[in-house]
Structure formats: C-alpha cells, structure tokens
Short mmCIF file of C-alpha atoms (C1' of nucleotides) in Angstrom, two decimals:
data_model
loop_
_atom_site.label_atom_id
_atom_site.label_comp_id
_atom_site.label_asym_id
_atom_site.label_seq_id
_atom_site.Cartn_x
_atom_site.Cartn_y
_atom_site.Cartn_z
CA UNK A 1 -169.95 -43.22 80.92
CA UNK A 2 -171.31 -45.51 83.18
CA UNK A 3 -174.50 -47.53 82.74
CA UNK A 4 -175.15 -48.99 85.20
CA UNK A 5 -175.38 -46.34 87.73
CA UNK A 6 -179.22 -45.79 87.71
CA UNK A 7 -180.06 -49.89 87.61
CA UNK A 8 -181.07 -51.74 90.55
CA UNK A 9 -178.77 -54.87 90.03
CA UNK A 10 -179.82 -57.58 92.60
CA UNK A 11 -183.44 -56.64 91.47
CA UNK A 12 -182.44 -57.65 88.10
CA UNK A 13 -180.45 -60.10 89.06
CA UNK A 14 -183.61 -61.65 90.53
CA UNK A 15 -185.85 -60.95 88.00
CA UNK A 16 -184.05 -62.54 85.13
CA UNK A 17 -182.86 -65.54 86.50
CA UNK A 18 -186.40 -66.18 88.26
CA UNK A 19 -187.28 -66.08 84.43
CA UNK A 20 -184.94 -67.89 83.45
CA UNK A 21 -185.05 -70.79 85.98
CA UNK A 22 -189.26 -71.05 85.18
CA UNK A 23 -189.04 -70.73 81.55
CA UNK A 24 -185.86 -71.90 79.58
CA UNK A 25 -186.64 -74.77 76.96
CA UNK A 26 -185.21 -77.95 77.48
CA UNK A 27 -181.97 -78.61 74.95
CA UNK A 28 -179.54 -81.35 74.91
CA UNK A 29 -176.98 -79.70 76.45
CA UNK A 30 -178.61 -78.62 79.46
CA UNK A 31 -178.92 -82.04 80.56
CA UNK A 32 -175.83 -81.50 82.90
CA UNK A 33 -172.71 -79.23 83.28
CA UNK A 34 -170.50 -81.61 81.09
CA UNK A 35 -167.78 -79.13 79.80
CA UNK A 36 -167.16 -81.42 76.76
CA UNK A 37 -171.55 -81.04 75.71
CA UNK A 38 -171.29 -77.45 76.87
CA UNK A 39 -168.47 -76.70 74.85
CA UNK A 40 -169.60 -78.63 71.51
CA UNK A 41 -172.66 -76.96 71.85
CA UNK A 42 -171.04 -73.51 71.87
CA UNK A 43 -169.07 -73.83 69.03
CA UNK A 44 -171.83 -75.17 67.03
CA UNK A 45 -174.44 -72.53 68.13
CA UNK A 46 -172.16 -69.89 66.86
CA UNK A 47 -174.25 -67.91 64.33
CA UNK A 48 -176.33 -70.79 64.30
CA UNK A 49 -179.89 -70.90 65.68
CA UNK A 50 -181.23 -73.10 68.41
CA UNK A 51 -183.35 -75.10 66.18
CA UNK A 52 -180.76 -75.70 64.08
CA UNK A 53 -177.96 -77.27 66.22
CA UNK A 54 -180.38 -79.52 68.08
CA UNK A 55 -180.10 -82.80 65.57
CA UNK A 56 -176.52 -81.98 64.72
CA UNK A 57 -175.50 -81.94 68.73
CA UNK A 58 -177.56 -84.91 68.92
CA UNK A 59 -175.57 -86.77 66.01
CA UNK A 60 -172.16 -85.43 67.50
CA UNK A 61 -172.95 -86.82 70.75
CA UNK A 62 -173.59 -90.38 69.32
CA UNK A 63 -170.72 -89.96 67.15
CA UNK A 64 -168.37 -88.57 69.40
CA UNK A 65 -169.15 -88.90 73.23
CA UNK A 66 -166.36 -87.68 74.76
CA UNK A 67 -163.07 -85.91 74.62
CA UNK A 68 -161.15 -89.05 73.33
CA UNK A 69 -163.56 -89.93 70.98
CA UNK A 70 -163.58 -86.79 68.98
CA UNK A 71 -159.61 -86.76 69.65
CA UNK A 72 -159.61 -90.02 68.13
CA UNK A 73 -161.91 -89.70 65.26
CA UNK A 74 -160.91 -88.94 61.56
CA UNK A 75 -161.22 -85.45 60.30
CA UNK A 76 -163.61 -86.28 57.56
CA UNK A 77 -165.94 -88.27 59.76
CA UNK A 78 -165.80 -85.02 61.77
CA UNK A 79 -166.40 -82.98 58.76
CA UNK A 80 -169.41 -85.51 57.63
CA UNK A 81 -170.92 -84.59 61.26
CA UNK A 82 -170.84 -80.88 60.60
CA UNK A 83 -171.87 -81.19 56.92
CA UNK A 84 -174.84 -78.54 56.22
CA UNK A 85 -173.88 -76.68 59.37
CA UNK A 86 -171.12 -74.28 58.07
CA UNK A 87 -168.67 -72.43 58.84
CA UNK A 88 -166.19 -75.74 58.69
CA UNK A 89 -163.45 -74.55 60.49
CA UNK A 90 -165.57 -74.63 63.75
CA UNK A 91 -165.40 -78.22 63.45
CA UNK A 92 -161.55 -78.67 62.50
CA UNK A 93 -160.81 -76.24 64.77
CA UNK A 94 -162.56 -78.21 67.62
CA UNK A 95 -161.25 -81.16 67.15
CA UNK A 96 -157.79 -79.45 67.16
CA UNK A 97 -158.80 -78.02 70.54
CA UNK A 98 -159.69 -80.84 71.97
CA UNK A 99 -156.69 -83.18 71.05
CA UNK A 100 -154.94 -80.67 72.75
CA UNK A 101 -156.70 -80.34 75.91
CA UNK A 102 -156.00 -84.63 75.69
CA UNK A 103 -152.82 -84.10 75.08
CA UNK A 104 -152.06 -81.07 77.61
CA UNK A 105 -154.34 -81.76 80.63
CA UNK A 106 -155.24 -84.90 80.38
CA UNK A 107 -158.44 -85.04 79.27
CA UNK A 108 -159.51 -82.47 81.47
CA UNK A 109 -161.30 -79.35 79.77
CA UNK A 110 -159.11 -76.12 81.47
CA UNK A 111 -161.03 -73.58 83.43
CA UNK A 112 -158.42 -71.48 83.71
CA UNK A 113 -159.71 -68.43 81.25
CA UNK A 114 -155.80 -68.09 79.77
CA UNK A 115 -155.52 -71.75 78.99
CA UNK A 116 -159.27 -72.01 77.14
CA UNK A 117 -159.09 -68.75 75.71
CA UNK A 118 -155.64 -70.10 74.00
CA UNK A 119 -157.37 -73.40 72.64
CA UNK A 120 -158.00 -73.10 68.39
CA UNK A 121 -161.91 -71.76 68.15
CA UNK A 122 -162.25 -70.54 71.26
CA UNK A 123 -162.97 -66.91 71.59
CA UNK A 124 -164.05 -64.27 74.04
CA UNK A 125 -168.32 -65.51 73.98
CA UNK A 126 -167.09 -69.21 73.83
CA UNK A 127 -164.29 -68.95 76.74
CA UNK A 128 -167.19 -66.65 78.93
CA UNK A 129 -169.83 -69.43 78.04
CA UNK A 130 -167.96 -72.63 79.15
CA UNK A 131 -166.20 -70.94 82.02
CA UNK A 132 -169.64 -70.02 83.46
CA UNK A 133 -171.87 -72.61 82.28
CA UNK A 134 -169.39 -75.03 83.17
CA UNK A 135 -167.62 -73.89 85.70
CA UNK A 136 -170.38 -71.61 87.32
CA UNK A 137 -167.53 -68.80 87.08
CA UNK A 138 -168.81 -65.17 87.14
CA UNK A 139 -167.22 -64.21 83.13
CA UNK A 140 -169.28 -62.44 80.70
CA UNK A 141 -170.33 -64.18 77.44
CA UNK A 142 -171.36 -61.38 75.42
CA UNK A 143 -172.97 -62.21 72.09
CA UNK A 144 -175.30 -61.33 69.80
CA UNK A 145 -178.51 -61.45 72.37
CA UNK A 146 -177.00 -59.96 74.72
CA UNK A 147 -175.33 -56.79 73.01
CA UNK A 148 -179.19 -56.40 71.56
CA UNK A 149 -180.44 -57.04 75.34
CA UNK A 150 -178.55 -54.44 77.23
CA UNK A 151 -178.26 -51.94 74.59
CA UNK A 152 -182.37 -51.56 75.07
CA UNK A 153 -182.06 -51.82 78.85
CA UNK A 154 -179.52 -49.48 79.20
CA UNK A 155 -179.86 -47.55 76.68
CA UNK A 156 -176.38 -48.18 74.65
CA UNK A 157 -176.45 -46.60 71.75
CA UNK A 158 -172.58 -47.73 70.38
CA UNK A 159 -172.10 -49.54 67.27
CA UNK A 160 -172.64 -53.78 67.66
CA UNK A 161 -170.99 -53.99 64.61
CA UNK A 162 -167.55 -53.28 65.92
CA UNK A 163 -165.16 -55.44 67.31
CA UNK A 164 -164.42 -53.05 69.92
CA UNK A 165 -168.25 -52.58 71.24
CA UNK A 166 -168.25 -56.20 72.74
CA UNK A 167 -165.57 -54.61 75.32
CA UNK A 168 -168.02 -52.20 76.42
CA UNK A 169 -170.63 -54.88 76.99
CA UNK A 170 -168.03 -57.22 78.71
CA UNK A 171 -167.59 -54.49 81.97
CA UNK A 172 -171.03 -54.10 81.63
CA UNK A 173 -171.65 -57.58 82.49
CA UNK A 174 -169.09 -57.86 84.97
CA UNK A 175 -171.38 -55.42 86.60
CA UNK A 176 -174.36 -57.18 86.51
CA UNK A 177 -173.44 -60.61 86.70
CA UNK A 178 -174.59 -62.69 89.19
CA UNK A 179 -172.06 -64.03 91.59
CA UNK A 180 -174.29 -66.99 92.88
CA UNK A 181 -175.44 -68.06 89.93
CA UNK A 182 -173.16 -66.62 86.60
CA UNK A 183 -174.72 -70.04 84.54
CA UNK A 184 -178.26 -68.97 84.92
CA UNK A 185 -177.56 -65.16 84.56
CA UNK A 186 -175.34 -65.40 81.29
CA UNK A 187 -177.86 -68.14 79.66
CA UNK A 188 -181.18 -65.94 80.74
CA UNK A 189 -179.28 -63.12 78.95
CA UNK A 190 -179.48 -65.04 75.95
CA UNK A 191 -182.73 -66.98 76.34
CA UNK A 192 -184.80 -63.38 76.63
CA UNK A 193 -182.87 -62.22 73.15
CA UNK A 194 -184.27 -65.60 71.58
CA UNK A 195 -187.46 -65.54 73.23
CA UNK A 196 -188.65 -61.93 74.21
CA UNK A 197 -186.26 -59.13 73.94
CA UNK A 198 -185.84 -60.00 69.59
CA UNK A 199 -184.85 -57.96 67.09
CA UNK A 200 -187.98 -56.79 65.73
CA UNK A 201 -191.41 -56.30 67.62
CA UNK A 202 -189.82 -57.84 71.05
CA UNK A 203 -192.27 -58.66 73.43
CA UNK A 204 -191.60 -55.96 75.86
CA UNK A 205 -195.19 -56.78 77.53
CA UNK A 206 -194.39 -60.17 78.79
CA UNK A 207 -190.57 -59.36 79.78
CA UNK A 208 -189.25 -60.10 83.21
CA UNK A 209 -187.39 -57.66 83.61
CA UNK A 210 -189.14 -54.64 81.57
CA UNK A 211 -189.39 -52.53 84.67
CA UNK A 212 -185.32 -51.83 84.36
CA UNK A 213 -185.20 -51.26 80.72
CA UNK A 214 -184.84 -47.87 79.92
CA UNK A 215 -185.59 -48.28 75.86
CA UNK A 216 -188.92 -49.10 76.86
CA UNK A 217 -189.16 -46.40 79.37
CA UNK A 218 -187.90 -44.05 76.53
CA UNK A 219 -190.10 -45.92 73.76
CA UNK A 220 -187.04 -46.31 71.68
CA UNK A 221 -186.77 -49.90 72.04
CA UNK A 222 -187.47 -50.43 68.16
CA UNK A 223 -184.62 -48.17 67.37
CA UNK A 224 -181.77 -50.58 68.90
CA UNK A 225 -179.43 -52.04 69.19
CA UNK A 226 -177.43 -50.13 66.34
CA UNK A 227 -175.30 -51.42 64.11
CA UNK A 228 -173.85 -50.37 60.76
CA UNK A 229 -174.70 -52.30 57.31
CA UNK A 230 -172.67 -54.42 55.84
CA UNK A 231 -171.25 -53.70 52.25
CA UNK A 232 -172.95 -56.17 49.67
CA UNK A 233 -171.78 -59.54 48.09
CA UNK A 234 -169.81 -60.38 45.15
CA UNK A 235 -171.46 -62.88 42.70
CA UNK A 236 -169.42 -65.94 41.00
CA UNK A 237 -170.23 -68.01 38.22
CA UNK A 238 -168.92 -71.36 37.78
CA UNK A 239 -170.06 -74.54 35.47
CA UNK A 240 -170.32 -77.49 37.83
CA UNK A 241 -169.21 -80.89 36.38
CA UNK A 242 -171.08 -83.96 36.66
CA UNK A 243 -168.67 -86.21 34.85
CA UNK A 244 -169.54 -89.94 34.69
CA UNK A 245 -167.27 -92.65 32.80
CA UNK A 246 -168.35 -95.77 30.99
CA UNK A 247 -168.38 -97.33 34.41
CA UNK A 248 -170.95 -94.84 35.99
CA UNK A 249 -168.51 -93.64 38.66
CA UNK A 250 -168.23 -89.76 39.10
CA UNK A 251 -165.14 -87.17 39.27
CA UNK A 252 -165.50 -85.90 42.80
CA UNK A 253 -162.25 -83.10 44.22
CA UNK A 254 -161.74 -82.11 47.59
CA UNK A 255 -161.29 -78.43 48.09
CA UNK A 256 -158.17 -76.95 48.99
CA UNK A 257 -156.83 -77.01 52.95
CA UNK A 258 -157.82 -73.01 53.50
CA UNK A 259 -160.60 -70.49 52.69
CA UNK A 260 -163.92 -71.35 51.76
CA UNK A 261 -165.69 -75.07 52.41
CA UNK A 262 -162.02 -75.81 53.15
CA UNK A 263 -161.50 -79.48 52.73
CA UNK A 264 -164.62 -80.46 51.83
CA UNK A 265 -165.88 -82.33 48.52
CA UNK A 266 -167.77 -81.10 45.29
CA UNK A 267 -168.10 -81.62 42.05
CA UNK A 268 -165.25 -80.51 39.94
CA UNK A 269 -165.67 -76.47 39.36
CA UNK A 270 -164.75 -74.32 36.55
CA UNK A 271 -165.27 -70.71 36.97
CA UNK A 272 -166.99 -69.04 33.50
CA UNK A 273 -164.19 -66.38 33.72
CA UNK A 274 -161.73 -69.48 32.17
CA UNK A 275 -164.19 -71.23 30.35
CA UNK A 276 -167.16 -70.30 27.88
CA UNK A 277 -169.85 -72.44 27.59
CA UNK A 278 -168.70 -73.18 23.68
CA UNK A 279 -165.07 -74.52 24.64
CA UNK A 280 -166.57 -76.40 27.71
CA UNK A 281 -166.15 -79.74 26.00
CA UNK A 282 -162.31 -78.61 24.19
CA UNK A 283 -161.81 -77.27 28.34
CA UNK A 284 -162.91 -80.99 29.61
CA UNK A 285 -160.80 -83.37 26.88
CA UNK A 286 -157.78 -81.65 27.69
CA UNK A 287 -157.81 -81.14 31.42
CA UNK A 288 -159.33 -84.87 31.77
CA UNK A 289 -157.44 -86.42 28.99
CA UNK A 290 -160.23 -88.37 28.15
CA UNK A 291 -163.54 -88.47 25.40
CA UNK A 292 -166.96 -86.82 25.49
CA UNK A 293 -169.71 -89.15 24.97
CA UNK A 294 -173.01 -86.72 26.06
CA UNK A 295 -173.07 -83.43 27.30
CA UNK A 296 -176.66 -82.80 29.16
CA UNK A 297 -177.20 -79.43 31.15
CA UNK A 298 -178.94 -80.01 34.46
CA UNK A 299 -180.98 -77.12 36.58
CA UNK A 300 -178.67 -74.47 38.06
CA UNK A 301 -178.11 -74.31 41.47
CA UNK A 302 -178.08 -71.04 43.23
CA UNK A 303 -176.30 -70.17 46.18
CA UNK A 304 -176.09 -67.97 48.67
CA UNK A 305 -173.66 -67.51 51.40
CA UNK A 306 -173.14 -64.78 53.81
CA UNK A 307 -170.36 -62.51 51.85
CA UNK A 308 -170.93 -63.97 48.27
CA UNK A 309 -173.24 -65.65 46.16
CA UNK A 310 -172.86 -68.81 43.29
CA UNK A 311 -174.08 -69.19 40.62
CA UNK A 312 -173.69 -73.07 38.97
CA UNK A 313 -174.18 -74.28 35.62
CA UNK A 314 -174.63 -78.05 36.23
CA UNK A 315 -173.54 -80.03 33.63
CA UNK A 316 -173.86 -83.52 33.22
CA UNK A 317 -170.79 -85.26 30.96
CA UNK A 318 -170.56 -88.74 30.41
CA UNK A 319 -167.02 -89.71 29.35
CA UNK A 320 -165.52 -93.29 27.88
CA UNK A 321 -162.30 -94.39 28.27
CA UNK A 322 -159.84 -93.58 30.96
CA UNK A 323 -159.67 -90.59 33.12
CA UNK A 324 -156.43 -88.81 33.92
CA UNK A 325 -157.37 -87.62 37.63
CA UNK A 326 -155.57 -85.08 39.92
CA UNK A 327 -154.01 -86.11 43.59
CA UNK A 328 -157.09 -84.44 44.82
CA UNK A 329 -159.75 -86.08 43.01
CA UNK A 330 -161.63 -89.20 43.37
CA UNK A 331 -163.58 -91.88 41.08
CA UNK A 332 -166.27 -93.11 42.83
CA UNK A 333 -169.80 -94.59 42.76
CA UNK A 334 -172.92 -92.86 43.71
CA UNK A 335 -173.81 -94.35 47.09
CA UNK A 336 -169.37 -93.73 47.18
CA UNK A 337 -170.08 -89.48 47.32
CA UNK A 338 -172.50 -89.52 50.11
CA UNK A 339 -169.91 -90.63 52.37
CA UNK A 340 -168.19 -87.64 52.07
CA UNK A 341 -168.84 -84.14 53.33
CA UNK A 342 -170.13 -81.97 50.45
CA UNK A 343 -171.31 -78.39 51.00
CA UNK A 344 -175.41 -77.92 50.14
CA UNK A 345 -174.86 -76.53 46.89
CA UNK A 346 -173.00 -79.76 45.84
CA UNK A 347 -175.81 -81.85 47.82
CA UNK A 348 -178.19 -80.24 45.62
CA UNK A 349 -176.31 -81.20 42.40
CA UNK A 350 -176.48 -84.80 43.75
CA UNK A 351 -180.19 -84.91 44.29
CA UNK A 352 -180.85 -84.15 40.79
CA UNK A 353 -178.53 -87.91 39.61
"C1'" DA B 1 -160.63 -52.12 61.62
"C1'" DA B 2 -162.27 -54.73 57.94
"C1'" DT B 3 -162.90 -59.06 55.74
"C1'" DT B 4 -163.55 -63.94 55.52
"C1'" DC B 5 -165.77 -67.82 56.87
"C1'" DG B 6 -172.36 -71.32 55.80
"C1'" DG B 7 -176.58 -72.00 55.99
"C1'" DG B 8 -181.26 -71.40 57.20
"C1'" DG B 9 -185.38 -69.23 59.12
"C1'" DA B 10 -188.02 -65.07 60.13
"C1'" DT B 11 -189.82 -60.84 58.35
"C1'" DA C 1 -184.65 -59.15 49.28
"C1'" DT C 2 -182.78 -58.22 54.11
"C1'" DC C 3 -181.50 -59.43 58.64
"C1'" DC C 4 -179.35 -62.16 61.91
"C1'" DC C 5 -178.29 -65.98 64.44
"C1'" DA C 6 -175.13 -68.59 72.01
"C1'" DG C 7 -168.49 -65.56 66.78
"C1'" DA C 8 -163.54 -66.53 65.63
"C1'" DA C 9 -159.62 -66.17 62.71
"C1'" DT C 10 -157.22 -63.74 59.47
"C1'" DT C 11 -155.56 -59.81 57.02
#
DNA sequence: AATTCGGGGAT
DNA sequence: ATCCCAGAATT
C-alpha cells in the first residue's frame, strides 16, 4: 500500500512548515539548537503535555545547565527535579545517558543515529527528534501527533496502538520529510496535533494544510486515528503510616531500586491484604519495635495512575521510645521530608501534617 | 505482542 | 469516568 502516491509533497512540504515557521509558540527549548535543551526537553515531554514540562525544563536548566552538570549531580537531586513529573526512570535513565555520552564522546551529544539510539531512554521518537531538531537531519520522529496527523491526511486506518504501526508511519515520513528543513517539518507535525489537527473536534477549518487531507475530503476525520482500548486497572489498598516519635520526627522509606516510583520516598506502606485495620497497632509494635501513644486516621488519599489505582488509609501514629528502623528508612524532621523526592500521593499525605 | 511505568488537563 | 499526552523498557 502506498500512501503517499496521490499527495503533492513539496506542496505540503510548503504548507506546513509556512505554518509552522508563522505560528509555533515560543518554549524554552526553542531558544537555540542546543542538543543537551533539545534532548532534556524530549525526554521530559514524553507523554507529558507542553504546559506541563515548561517550569520543570525551566528548573532543570537552572539546576543542571549542561552535560557535566547533570553528569555530576546526585541522583536524588535529579529525582527532586523530576518530582511530580512521572514516569521516574526518564530521569535516571537520562542522567545515565548522559554520563555516558561524557564519558564516551567527550561531552559531545552523538548524531550518529546508532550511537543515540543505543544511549539508556532514548528511543525511536526521541533519537528522530534530537537528530533532526538538533542536527537538522532528515529522520522521522513519529509520535503520538503525528500518527493522529497522517492517519487523517492519508487516510491510515491501522491500529496506533501497536508497536508495529509506528513503522508504517516512519516510511511514511521518510516520504514526506523535508530535506531542507527536517527541524521545522518534524516539529510542525507535532505543533498542528497540539494545536489544530486534535483528537476530538480538530479544527480542520483553520488547518494549513487541509487541502491534502483526505479524512476531511472523505468527512471521516472524527473517526481517526484508530486505536484499540486498553484493558482496565487494578485497584490496591494500602494504610499509609504517618508515624511520629516523642521527638516529632517521622518514619520516611525509600522505595525499592525497580518498578513503580522506583527510588523515590513515602510514607511507610502496608497493603490491607497483610494487615486489618484491627491488628494495625499489634502490625506497628512488632515491625517497629516500639510503643503506640495515639492512633488518629487522617483523610484518604486517592490515586490514580495510568495502569492502577491506590487507595490510602492515612494514619497518623505517634510513637514514644525508640524506633527500630530498616536500612531503607529514615527519621527525620518535617522541613527534613521535603528535601526528598516523594510521589504526589505521598505529597498529599504531607500537606495534611 | 502485551504490560509496566505518573500525573494532569481536556472533554 | 475516559482519553491522551513530543514513548521507552521490560517481559
């Protein structure tokens, strides 16, 4: 099948990046072609909206300026950067990256597609991105936007949600893509899924390039891009402790090195599966080896993530004596725990002290 | 190929 | 409530 045979590419070509050059918003990290800003930027707009990453690029930048400085910098103060932004390991996995590309090249961020495709966190969209945002080379960076773009103006009618789809989209692009100017092409892709061409009610009226799109010729625009539901999310249960001793420090554990909110910090979690609320007290002598004073419940925090949901029972302990602590847990004061990174729903438990 | 990884804003 | 966002890594 080929899709592009009917489209008049240098037309398009034209018609999107004249769009693109007259009305893309100003961000950050179009200030200049830095691959360092382009590629923090990338890795933190992944599944992440505009709006969003603004202040956290911001903060990065100040934080970390350059290659050496994130290279240099300790994980957690990395992690404390990212906190509320998700998806953790994008920011481990950077940092990784980037020691390496200190180590390896000398500072120098590769534009060689095998060597950045190889670096931890970089994938197919983020490799296409830098190289031709960068590096003004002509590679596809097929995400979201533009799998929802092309499918209306050409019609695809494959399934986004497969892995496999994206290859599909990838010749497509290398079809397309400007030579002259693969930066402005690949970025006006994506600007006209965030700004015209969106997911429901685009504005077909005021798109540049509505004369190639053959959804709207069809009047089936509404009906794509398609892509196959996801299966719903698994609900868990856990009583959160807020345990404070005689000194009015609090129990804080850092999560384990993998899976979910890896290495971050939280209050210590029980799940209700090992615990009932009527042996909660019995549960938190033994595994603290210490005395209840007050036991106080606190509002619930509900949270929702993107494959599961918790469900917290906040309770508030106060404790006397001394507190037999595990390697990964901490004693601290209140002003102490916002130094480290906690995810939201542990934020939200904090608020309410 | 399917699942795991966060969080927020739009609808 | 549901969708989806400048996706990648893991299983």
């Amino acid at each position: 099948m080929n899709y592009t045979s009917t489209i008049n590419i240098p037309q398009f070509q034209e018609d999107l990046i004249t769009w693109f050059e007259s009305e893309q918003r100003i961000l950050p990290w179009r200030e200049n072609q830095d691959p360092y800003r382009v590629w923090v930027s990338e890795i933190m707009l992944q599944q992440t909206k505009v709006d969003t990453v603004i202040p956290y690029f911001q903060n990065f930048m100040k934080h970390f300026p350059n290659l050496e400085a994130l290279a240099n910098a300790d994980q957690q103060d990395v992690l404390k950067a990212w906190e509320g932004l998700g998806y953790y390991s994008r920011a481990r996995n950077l940092q990784s990256a980037v020691q390496e590309v200190v180590e390896l090249y000398d500072a120098d961020v590769p534009n060689d597609p095998k060597q950045l495709g190889d670096l931890k966190g970089v994938g197919p969209y983020t490799k296409g991105a830098i190289l031709s945002i960068a590096f003004d080379q002509p590679e596809p960076a097929v995400d979201g936007n533009v799998m929802r773009v092309l499918s209306r103006i050409l019609r695809i009618e494959e399934d986004i949600a497969k892995q496999k789809t994206r290859n599909t989209f990838e010749s497509v692009v290398r079809e397309l893509i400007s030579q002259d100017n693969p930066s402005a092409f690949n970025q006006g892709m994506m600007e006209l899924g965030a700004l015209i061409c969106t997911p429901k009610s685009p504005s077909c009226l005021l798109c540049p390039v509505q004369a190639h799109c053959v959804a709207y010729r069809d009047g089936v625009e509404q009906t794509l891009p398609i892509k196959k539901k996801k299966t719903k999310k698994s609900s868990h249960t856990y009583f959160a402790l807020v345990i404070q001793d005689d000194a009015g420090n609090f129990i804080i554990e850092q999560r384990p090195e993998q899976g979910l909110l890896a290495k971050l910090w939280q209050f210590p979690m029980v799940s209700t599966n090992e615990v009932d609320e009527n042996h909660l007290s019995v549960f938190i002598q033994e595994k603290y080896q210490t005395d209840i004073d007050t036991v106080e419940t606190l509002e619930p925090v509900k949270h929702v993530f993107s494959h599961l949901t918790w469900y917290l029972h906040v309770k508030m302990i106060k404790v006397r004596g001394k507190i037999s602590l595990n390697k990964n847990m901490k004693l601290m004061s209140k002003s102490e725990i916002s130094k480290y990174p906690l995810p939201v729903s542990h934020q939200n438990i904090y608020k309410q002290l």
